[in-house]
Short mmCIF file of C-alpha atoms and ligand atoms in Angstrom, two decimals:
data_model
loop_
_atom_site.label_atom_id
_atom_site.label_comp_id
_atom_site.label_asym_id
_atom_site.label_seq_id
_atom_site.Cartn_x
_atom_site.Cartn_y
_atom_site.Cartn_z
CA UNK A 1 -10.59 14.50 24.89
CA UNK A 2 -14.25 12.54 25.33
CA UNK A 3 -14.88 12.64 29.60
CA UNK A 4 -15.02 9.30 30.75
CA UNK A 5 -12.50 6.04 30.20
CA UNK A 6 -13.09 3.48 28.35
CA UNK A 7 -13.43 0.76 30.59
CA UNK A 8 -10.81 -2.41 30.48
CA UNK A 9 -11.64 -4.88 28.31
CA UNK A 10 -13.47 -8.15 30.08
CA UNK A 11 -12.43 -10.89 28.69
CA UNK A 12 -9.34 -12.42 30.28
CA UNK A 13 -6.39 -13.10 28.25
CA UNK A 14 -7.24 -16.70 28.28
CA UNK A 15 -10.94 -16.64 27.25
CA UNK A 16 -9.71 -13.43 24.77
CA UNK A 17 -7.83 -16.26 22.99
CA UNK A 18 -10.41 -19.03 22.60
CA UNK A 19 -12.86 -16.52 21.59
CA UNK A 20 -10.80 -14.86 18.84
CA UNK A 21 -10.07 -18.96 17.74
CA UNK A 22 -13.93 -20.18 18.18
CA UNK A 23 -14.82 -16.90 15.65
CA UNK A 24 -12.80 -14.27 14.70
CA UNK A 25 -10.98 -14.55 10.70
CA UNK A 26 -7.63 -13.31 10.56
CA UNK A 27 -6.48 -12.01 7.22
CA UNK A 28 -5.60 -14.61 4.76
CA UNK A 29 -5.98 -17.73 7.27
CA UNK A 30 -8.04 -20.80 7.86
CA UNK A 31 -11.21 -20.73 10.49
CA UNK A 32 -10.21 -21.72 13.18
CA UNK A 33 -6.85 -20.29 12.60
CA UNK A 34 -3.39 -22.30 12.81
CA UNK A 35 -1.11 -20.20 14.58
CA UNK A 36 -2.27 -18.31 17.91
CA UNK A 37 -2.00 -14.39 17.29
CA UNK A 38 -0.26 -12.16 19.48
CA UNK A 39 -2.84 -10.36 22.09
CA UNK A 40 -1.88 -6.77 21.86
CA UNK A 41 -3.17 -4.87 24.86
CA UNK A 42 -1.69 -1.48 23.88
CA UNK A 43 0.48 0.78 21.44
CA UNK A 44 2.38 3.78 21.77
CA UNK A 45 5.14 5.06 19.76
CA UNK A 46 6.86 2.63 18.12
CA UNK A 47 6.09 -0.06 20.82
CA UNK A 48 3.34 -2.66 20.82
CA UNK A 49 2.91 -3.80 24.56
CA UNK A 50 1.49 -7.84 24.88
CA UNK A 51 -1.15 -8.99 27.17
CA UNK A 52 1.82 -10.58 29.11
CA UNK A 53 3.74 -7.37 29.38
CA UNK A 54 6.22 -7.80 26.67
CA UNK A 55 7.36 -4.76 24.54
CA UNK A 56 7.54 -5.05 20.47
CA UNK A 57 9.42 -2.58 18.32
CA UNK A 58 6.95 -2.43 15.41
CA UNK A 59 9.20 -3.50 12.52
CA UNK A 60 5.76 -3.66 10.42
CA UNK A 61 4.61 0.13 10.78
CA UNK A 62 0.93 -2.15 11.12
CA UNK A 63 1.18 -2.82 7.20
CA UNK A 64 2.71 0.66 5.55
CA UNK A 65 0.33 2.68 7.53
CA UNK A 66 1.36 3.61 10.76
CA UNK A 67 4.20 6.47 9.52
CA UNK A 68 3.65 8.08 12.80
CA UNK A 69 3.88 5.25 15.20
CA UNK A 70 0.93 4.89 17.70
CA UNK A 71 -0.83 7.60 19.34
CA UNK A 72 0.38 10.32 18.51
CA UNK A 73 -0.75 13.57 20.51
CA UNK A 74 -2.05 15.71 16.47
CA UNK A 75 -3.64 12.16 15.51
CA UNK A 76 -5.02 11.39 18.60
CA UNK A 77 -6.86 15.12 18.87
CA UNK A 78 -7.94 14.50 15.27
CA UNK A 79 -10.16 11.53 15.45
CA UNK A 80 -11.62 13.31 18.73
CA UNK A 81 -13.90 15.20 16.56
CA UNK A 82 -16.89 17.18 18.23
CA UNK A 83 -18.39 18.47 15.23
CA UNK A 84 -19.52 14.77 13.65
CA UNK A 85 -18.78 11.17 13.92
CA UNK A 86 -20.30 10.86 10.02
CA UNK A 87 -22.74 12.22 7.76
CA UNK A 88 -23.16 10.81 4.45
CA UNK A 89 -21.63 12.34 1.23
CA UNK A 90 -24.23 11.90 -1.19
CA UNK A 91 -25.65 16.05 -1.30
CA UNK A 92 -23.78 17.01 1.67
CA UNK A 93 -20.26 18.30 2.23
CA UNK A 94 -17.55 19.20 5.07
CA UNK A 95 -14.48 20.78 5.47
CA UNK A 96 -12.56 17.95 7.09
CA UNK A 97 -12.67 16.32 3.55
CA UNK A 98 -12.68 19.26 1.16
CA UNK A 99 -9.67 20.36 3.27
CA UNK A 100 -7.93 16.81 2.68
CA UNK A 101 -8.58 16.63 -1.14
CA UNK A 102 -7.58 19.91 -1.14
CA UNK A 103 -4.45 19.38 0.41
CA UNK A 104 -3.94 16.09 -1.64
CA UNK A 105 -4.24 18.01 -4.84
CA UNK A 106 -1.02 20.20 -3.81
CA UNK A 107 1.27 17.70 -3.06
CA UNK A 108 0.94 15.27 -5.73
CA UNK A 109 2.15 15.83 -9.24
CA UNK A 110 0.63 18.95 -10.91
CA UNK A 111 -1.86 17.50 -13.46
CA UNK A 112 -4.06 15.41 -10.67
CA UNK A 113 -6.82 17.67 -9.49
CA UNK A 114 -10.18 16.08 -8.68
CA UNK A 115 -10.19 13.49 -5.79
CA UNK A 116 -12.55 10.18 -4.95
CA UNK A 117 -12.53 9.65 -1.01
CA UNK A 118 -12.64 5.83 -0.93
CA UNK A 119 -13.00 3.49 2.71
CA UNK A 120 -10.08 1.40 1.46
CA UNK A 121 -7.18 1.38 -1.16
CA UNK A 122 -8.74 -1.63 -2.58
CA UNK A 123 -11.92 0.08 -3.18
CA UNK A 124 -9.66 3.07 -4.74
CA UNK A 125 -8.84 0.52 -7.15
CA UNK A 126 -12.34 -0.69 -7.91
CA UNK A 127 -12.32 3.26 -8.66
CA UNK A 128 -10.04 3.28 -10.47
CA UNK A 129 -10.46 1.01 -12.63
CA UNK A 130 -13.81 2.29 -13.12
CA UNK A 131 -12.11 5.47 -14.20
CA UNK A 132 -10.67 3.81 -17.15
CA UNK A 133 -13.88 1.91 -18.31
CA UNK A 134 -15.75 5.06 -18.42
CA UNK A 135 -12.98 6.89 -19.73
CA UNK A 136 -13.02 4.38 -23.03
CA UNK A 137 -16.42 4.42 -23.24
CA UNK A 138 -16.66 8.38 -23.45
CA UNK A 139 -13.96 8.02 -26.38
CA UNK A 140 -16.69 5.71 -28.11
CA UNK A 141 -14.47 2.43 -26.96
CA UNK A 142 -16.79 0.80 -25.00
CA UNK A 143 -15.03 -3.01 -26.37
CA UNK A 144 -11.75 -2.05 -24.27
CA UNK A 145 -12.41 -3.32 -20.84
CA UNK A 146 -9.03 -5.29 -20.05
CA UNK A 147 -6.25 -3.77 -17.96
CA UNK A 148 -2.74 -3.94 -18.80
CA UNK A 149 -0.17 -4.55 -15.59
CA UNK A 150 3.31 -6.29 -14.77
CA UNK A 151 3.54 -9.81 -13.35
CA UNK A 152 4.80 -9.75 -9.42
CA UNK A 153 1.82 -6.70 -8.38
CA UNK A 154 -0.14 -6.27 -5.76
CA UNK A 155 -3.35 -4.44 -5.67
CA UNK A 156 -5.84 -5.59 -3.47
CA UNK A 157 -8.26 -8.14 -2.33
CA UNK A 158 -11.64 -7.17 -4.19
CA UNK A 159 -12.03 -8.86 -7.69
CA UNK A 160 -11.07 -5.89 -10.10
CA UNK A 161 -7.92 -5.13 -7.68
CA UNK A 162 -7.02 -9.13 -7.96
CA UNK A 163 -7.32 -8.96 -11.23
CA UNK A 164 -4.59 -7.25 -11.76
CA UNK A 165 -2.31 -8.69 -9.00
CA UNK A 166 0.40 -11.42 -9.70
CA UNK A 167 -1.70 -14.21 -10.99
CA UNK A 168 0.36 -16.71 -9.47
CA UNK A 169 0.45 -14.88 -6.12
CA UNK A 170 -2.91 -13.40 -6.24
CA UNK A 171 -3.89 -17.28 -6.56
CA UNK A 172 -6.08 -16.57 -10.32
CA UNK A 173 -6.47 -20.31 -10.22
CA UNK A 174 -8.67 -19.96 -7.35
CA UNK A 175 -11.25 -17.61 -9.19
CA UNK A 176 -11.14 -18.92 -12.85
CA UNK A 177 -14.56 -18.01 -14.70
CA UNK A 178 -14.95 -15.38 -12.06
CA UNK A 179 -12.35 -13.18 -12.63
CA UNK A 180 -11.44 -10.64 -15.35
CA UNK A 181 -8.57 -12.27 -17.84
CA UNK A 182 -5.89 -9.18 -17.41
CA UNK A 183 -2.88 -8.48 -20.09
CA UNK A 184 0.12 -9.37 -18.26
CA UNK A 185 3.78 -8.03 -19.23
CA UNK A 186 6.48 -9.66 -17.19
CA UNK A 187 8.05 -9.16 -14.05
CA UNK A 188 10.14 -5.24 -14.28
CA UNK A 189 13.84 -6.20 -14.10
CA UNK A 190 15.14 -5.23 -10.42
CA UNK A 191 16.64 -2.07 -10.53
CA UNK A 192 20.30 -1.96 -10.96
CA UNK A 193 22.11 1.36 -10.86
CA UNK A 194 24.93 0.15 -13.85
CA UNK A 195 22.77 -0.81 -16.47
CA UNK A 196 19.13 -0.25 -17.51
CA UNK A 197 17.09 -2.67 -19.10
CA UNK A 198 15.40 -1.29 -22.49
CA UNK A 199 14.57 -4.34 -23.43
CA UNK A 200 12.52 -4.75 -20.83
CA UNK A 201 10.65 -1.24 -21.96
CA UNK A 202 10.02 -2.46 -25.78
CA UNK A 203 8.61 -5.68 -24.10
CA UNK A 204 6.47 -2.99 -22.35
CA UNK A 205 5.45 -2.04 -25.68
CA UNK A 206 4.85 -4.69 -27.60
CA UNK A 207 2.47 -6.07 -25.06
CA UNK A 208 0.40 -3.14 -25.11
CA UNK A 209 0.45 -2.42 -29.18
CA UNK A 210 -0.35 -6.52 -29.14
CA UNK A 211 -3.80 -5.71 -27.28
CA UNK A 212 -4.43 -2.22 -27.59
CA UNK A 213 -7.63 -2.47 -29.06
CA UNK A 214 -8.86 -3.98 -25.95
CA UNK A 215 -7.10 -2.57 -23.35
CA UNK A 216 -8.68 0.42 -20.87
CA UNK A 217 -5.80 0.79 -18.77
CA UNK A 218 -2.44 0.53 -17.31
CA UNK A 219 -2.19 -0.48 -13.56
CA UNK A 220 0.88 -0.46 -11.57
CA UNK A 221 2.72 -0.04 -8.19
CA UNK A 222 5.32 2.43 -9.36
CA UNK A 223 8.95 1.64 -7.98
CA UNK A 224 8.14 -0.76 -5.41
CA UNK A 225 6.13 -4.00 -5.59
CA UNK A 226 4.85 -4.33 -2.60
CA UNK A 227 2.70 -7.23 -1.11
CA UNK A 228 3.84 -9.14 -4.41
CA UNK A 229 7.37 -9.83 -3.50
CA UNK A 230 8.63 -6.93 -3.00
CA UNK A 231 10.70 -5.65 -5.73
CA UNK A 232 12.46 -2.61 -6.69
CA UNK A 233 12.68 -1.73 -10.04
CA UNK A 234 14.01 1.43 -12.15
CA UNK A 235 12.14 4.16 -12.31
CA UNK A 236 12.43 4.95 -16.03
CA UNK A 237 10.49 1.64 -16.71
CA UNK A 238 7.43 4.43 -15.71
CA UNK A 239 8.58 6.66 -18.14
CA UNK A 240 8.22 4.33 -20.34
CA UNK A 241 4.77 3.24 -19.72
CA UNK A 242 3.76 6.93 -19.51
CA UNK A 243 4.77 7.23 -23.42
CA UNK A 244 2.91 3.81 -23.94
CA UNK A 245 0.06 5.01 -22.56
CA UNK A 246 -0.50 8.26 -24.02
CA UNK A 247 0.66 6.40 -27.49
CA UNK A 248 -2.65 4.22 -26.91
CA UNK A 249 -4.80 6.74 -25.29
CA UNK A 250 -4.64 4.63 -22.40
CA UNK A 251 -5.61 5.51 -18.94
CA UNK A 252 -2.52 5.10 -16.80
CA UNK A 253 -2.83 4.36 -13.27
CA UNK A 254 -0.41 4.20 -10.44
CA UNK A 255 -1.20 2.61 -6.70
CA UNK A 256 0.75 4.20 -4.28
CA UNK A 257 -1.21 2.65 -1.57
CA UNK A 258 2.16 1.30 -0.04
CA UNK A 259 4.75 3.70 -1.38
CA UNK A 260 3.09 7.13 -1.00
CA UNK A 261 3.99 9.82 1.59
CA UNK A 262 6.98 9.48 1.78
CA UNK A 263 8.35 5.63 2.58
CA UNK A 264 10.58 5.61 -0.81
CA UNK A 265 12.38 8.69 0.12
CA UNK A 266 10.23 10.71 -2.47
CA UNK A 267 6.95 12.00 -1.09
CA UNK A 268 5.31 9.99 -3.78
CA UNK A 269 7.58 6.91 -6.06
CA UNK A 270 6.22 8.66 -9.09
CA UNK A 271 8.45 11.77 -8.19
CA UNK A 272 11.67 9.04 -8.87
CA UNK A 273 10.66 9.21 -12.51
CA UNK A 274 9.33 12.90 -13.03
CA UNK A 275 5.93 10.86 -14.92
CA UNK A 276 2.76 12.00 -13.57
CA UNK A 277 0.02 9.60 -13.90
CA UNK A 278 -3.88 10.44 -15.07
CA UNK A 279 -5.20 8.12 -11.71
CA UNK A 280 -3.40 8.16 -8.50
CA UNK A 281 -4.67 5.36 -5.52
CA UNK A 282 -3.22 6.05 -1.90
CA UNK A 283 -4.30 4.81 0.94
CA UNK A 284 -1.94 2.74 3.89
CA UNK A 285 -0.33 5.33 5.26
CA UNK A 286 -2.94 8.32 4.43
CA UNK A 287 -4.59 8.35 8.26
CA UNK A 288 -1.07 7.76 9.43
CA UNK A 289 -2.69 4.08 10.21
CA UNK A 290 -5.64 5.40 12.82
CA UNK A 291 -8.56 4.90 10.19
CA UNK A 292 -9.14 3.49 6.70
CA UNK A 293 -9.40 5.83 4.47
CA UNK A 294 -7.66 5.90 0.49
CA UNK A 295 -8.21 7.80 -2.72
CA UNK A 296 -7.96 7.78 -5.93
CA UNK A 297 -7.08 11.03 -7.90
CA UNK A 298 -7.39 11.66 -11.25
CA UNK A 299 -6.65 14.71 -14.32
CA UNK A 300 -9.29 16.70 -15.47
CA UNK A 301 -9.22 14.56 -18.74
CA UNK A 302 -10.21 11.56 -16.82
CA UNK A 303 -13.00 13.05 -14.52
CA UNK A 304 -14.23 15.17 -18.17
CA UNK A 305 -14.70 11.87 -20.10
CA UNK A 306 -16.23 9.78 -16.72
CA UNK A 307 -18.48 12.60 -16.64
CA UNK A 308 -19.53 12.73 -20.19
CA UNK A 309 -23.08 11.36 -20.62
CA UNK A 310 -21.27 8.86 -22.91
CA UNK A 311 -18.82 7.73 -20.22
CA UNK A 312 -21.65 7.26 -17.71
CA UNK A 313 -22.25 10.44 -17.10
CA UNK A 314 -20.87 10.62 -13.62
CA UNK A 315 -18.27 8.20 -11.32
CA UNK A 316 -20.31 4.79 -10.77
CA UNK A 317 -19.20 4.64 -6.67
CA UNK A 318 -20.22 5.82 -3.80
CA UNK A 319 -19.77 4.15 -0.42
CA UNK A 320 -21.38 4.62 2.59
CA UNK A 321 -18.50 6.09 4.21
CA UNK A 322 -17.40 7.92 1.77
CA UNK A 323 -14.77 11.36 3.14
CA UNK A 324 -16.11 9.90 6.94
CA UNK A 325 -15.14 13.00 8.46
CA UNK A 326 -13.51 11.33 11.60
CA UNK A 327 -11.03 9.76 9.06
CA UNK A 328 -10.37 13.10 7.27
CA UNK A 329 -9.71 14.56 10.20
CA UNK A 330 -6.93 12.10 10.84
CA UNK A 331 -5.97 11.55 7.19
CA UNK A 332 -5.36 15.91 7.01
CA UNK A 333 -3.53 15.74 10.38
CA UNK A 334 -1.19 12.83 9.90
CA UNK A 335 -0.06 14.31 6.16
CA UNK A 336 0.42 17.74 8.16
CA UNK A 337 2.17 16.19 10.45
CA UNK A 338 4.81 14.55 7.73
CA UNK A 339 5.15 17.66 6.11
CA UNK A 340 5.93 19.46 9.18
CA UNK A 341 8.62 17.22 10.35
CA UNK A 342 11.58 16.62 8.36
CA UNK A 343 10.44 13.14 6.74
CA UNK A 344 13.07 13.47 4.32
CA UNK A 345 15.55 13.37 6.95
CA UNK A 346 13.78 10.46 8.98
CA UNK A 347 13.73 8.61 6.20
CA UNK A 348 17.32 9.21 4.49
CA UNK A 349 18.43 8.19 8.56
CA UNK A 350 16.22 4.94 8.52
CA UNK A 351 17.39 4.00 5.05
CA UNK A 352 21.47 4.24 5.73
CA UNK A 353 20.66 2.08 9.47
CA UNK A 354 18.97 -0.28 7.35
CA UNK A 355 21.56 -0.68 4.89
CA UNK A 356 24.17 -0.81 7.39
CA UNK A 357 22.31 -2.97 9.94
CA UNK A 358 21.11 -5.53 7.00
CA UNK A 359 24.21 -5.86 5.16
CA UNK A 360 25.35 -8.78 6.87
CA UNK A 361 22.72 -10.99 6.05
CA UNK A 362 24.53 -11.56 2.25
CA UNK A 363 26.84 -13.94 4.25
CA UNK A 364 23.83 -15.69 5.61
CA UNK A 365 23.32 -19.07 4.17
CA UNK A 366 19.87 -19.34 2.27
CA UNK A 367 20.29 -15.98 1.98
CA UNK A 368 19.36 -14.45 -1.98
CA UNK A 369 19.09 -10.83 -1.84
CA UNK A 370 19.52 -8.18 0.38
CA UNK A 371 17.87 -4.76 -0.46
CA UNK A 372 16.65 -1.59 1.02
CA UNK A 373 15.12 1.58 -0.52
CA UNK A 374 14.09 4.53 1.54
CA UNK A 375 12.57 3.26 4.57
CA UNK A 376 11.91 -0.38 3.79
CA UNK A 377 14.79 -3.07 4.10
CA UNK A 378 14.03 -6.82 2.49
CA UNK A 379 16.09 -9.79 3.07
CA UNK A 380 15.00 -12.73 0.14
CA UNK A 381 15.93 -16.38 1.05
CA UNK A 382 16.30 -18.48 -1.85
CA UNK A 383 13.57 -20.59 -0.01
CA UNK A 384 10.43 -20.39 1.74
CA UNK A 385 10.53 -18.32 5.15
CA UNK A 386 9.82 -20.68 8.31
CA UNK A 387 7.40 -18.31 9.45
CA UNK A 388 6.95 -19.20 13.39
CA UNK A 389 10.75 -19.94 13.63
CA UNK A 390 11.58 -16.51 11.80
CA UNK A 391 9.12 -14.21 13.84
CA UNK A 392 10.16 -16.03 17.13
CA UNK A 393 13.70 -15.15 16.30
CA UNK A 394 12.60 -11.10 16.09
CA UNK A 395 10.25 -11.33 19.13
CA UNK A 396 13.56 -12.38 20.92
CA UNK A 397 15.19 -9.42 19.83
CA UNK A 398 11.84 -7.39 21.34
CA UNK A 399 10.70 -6.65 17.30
CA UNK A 400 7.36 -7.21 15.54
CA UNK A 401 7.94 -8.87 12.02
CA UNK A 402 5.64 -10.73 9.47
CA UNK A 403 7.62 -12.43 7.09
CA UNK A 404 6.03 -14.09 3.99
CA UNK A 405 6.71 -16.38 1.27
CA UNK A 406 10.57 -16.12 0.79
CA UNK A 407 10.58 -12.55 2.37
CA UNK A 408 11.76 -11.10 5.81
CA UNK A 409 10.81 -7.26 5.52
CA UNK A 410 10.61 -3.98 7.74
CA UNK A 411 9.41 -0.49 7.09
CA UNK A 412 9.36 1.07 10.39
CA UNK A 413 7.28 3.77 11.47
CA UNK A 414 9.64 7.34 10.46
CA UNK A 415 9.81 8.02 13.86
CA UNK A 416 11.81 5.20 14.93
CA UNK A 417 15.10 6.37 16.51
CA UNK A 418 18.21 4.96 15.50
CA UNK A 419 18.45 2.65 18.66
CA UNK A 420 15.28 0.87 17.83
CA UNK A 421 15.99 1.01 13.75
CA UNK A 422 19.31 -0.93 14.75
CA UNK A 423 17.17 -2.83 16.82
CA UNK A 424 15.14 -3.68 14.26
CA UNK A 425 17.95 -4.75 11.06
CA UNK A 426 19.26 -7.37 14.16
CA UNK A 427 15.75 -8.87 14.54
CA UNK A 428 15.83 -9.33 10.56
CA UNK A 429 18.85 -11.17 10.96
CA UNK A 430 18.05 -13.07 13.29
CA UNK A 431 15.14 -13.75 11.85
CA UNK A 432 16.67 -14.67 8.36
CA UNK A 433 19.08 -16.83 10.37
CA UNK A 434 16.08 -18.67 12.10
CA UNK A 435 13.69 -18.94 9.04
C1 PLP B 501 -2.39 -2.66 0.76
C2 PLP B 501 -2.42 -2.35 -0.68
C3 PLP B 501 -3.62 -2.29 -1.39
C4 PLP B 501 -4.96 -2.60 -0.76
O1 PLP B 501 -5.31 -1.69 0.23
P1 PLP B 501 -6.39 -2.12 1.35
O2 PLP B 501 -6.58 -0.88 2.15
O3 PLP B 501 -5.79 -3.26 2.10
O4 PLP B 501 -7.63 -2.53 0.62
C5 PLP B 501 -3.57 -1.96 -2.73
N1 PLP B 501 -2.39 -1.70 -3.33
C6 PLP B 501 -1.22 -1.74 -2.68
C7 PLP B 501 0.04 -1.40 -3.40
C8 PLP B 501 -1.18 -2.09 -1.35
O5 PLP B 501 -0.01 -2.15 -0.70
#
């Protein structure tokens, strides 16, 4: 531990919130913003503690990432590095991040083996994506430069990752003439365990045989749509886009940014469908939520053609921060840590609470779907959420939601005991009530 505290923060609460109006953006909002944020003074375990001394279940794991809850005693040690804060990666190298892509390389599926430390998972996407244009162009394809994805994605906020999000969520309107034009299939069916949808996987193929002479790649969040709305779908649908691919010689990417380590009860979603992928994005929960940090892993094919003098003759990237040490420090502890504890278990125990706890909101009025997989539970009003009303509702019930669009959703942190988990379904319901 460094020797002396950090001293207390000096603005008071009150001038803490004019400031934070009079300049600071919040993510996706106006300036100055409409709704006051919550001051958060503190964190530990699963709790967020308020400037006025309320506690907060965090229902939100602090967007996918915090799988560990808040500082944690391995974490905490790891970001209190005395080797290095940085040092840049261009000519130099250090074993926090060899050890991390090392480690990486063993636990996802067999045929990923080289690794590209990226500062964000959006930026993994940039990467990837640039994967798939140099790829092409090393097969002497340089005219294929569109991506192929399914309506209802999420990838990110930088312009090749929006690209490829749902253009109606992603707001395309906003950037026409700016953005790439991507090849859309539609919406995967939801999954349902009686009947599978092969329909839906000829659609699959049509739209890619329709444009395959200008198509790079395939992009998708594999078994769970995240920030788009999200959806489950069957796994088999990857399967599917796995024979597509190879059919087309097309580079197939997957973004587990939100469902890897462990939060759909597989270590990684494409483990549901036994498919490996040739690029694999993660990010969220990599640094168990202390730094960002993401990645983007791809097959010895891919890395061969990107660095074939014809494909560019090398990976065109390379942040600033790229494998910060301080965040592969964290990043190697916090997947240590998951394998080390029975995640499995933690999740299978979240996942049945869930289902339980969330069931019934079905008799709800305004009330669409109810689903959970693994260790996320979504309730789906058949209308917009009342936002304020909704997350008032859960702050009564001493729980941390951010609902969006038509969606009241939790994936808590594994650790969360069964208590707080139950805690956590009766904020949603309340919430759903409320919203
Ligand atoms: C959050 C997310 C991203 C973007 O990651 P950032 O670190 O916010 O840039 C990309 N894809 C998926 C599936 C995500 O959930």
């Amino acid at each position: 531990m460094s020797g002396s505290p950090i001293p207390p923060p000096d603005l008071g609460t009150a001038d803490l919130r004019t400031a934070d109006r009079d300049h600071v953006w919040h993510p996706y909002g106006p300036m100055p913003g409409r709704t006051d944020p919550l001051v958060v003074r503190s964190a530990r375990g699963v709790r967020l503690t308020l400037d006025d001394g309320r506690e907060l279940v965090d229902g939100m794991s602090s967007w996918w990432a915090a799988v560990h809850g808040y500082r944690h005693p391995a974490l905490d040690a790891a970001v209190h590095a005395d080797e290095f804060s940085h040092v840049m990666f261009g000519g130099l190298t250090h074993e926090p991040a060899v050890a991390l892509a090392t480690l990486l390389v063993e636990i996802t599926p067999e045929p990923l083996q080289h690794v590209f430390l990226a500062d964000s998972g959006s930026i993994s996407i940039e990467v990837a994506v640039k994967m798939c244009l140099q790829y092409q162009r090393a097969r002497g394809r340089p005219e294929r430069t569109r991506m192929m994805t399914w309506r209802g994605g999420y990838h990110g906020d930088t312009f090749a990752a929006m690209s490829v999000c749902d253009p109606d969520g992603g707001m395309h309107a906003l950037w026409k003439g700016f953005l790439p034009e991507q090849v859309f299939a539609d919406v995967p069916p939801p999954a349902n365990p009686t009947e599978y949808d092969e329909a839906y996987d000829a659609h699959l193929a049509q739209v890619a045989a329709e444009h395959a002479g200008e198509l790079a790649g395939i992009v998708v969040e594999p078994v769970v749509q995240g920030a788009g709305g999200m959806r489950f779908h069957d796994p088999r649908h990857l399967a599917a886009l796995r024979a597509i691919a190879d059919e087309h010689d097309l580079v197939l990417v997957f973004d587990e940014i939100a469902t890897g380590f462990g939060r759909t009860g597989e270590l990684f979603a494409a483990h549901h469908a036994g498919v490996a992928p040739d690029v694999l994005c993660v990010g969220k929960a990599l640094t168990g939520g202390y730094l960002s940090m993401a990645a983007a892993l791809c097959t010895p094919e891919v890395a061969a053609a990107v660095s074939d003098e014809r494909g560019g003759g090398g990976l065109a990237h390379g942040p600033t921060f790229m494998g910060n040490p301080l965040a592969a420090r964290v990043a190697l502890a916090s997947v240590r840590e998951l394998l080390r504890r029975d995640w499995r278990g933690e999740v299978a125990a979240i996942h049945e609470t869930l289902t339980t706890g969330l069931a019934p909101a079905r008799e709800l009025p305004g009330v669409r779907d109810v689903r959970t997989l693994g260790a996320i539970g979504v309730v789906q009003l058949d209308h917009p959420v009342d936002v304020p009303a909704a997350q008032a509702a859960a702050e009564e019930h001493g729980v941390w939601l951010r609902p969006f669009r038509d969606l009241i959703y939790t994936m808590p942190p594994f650790v969360t005991g069964p208590g707080d988990v139950a805690r956590i379904a009766g904020a949603v319901l309340a919430a759903a009530a409320a919203g």
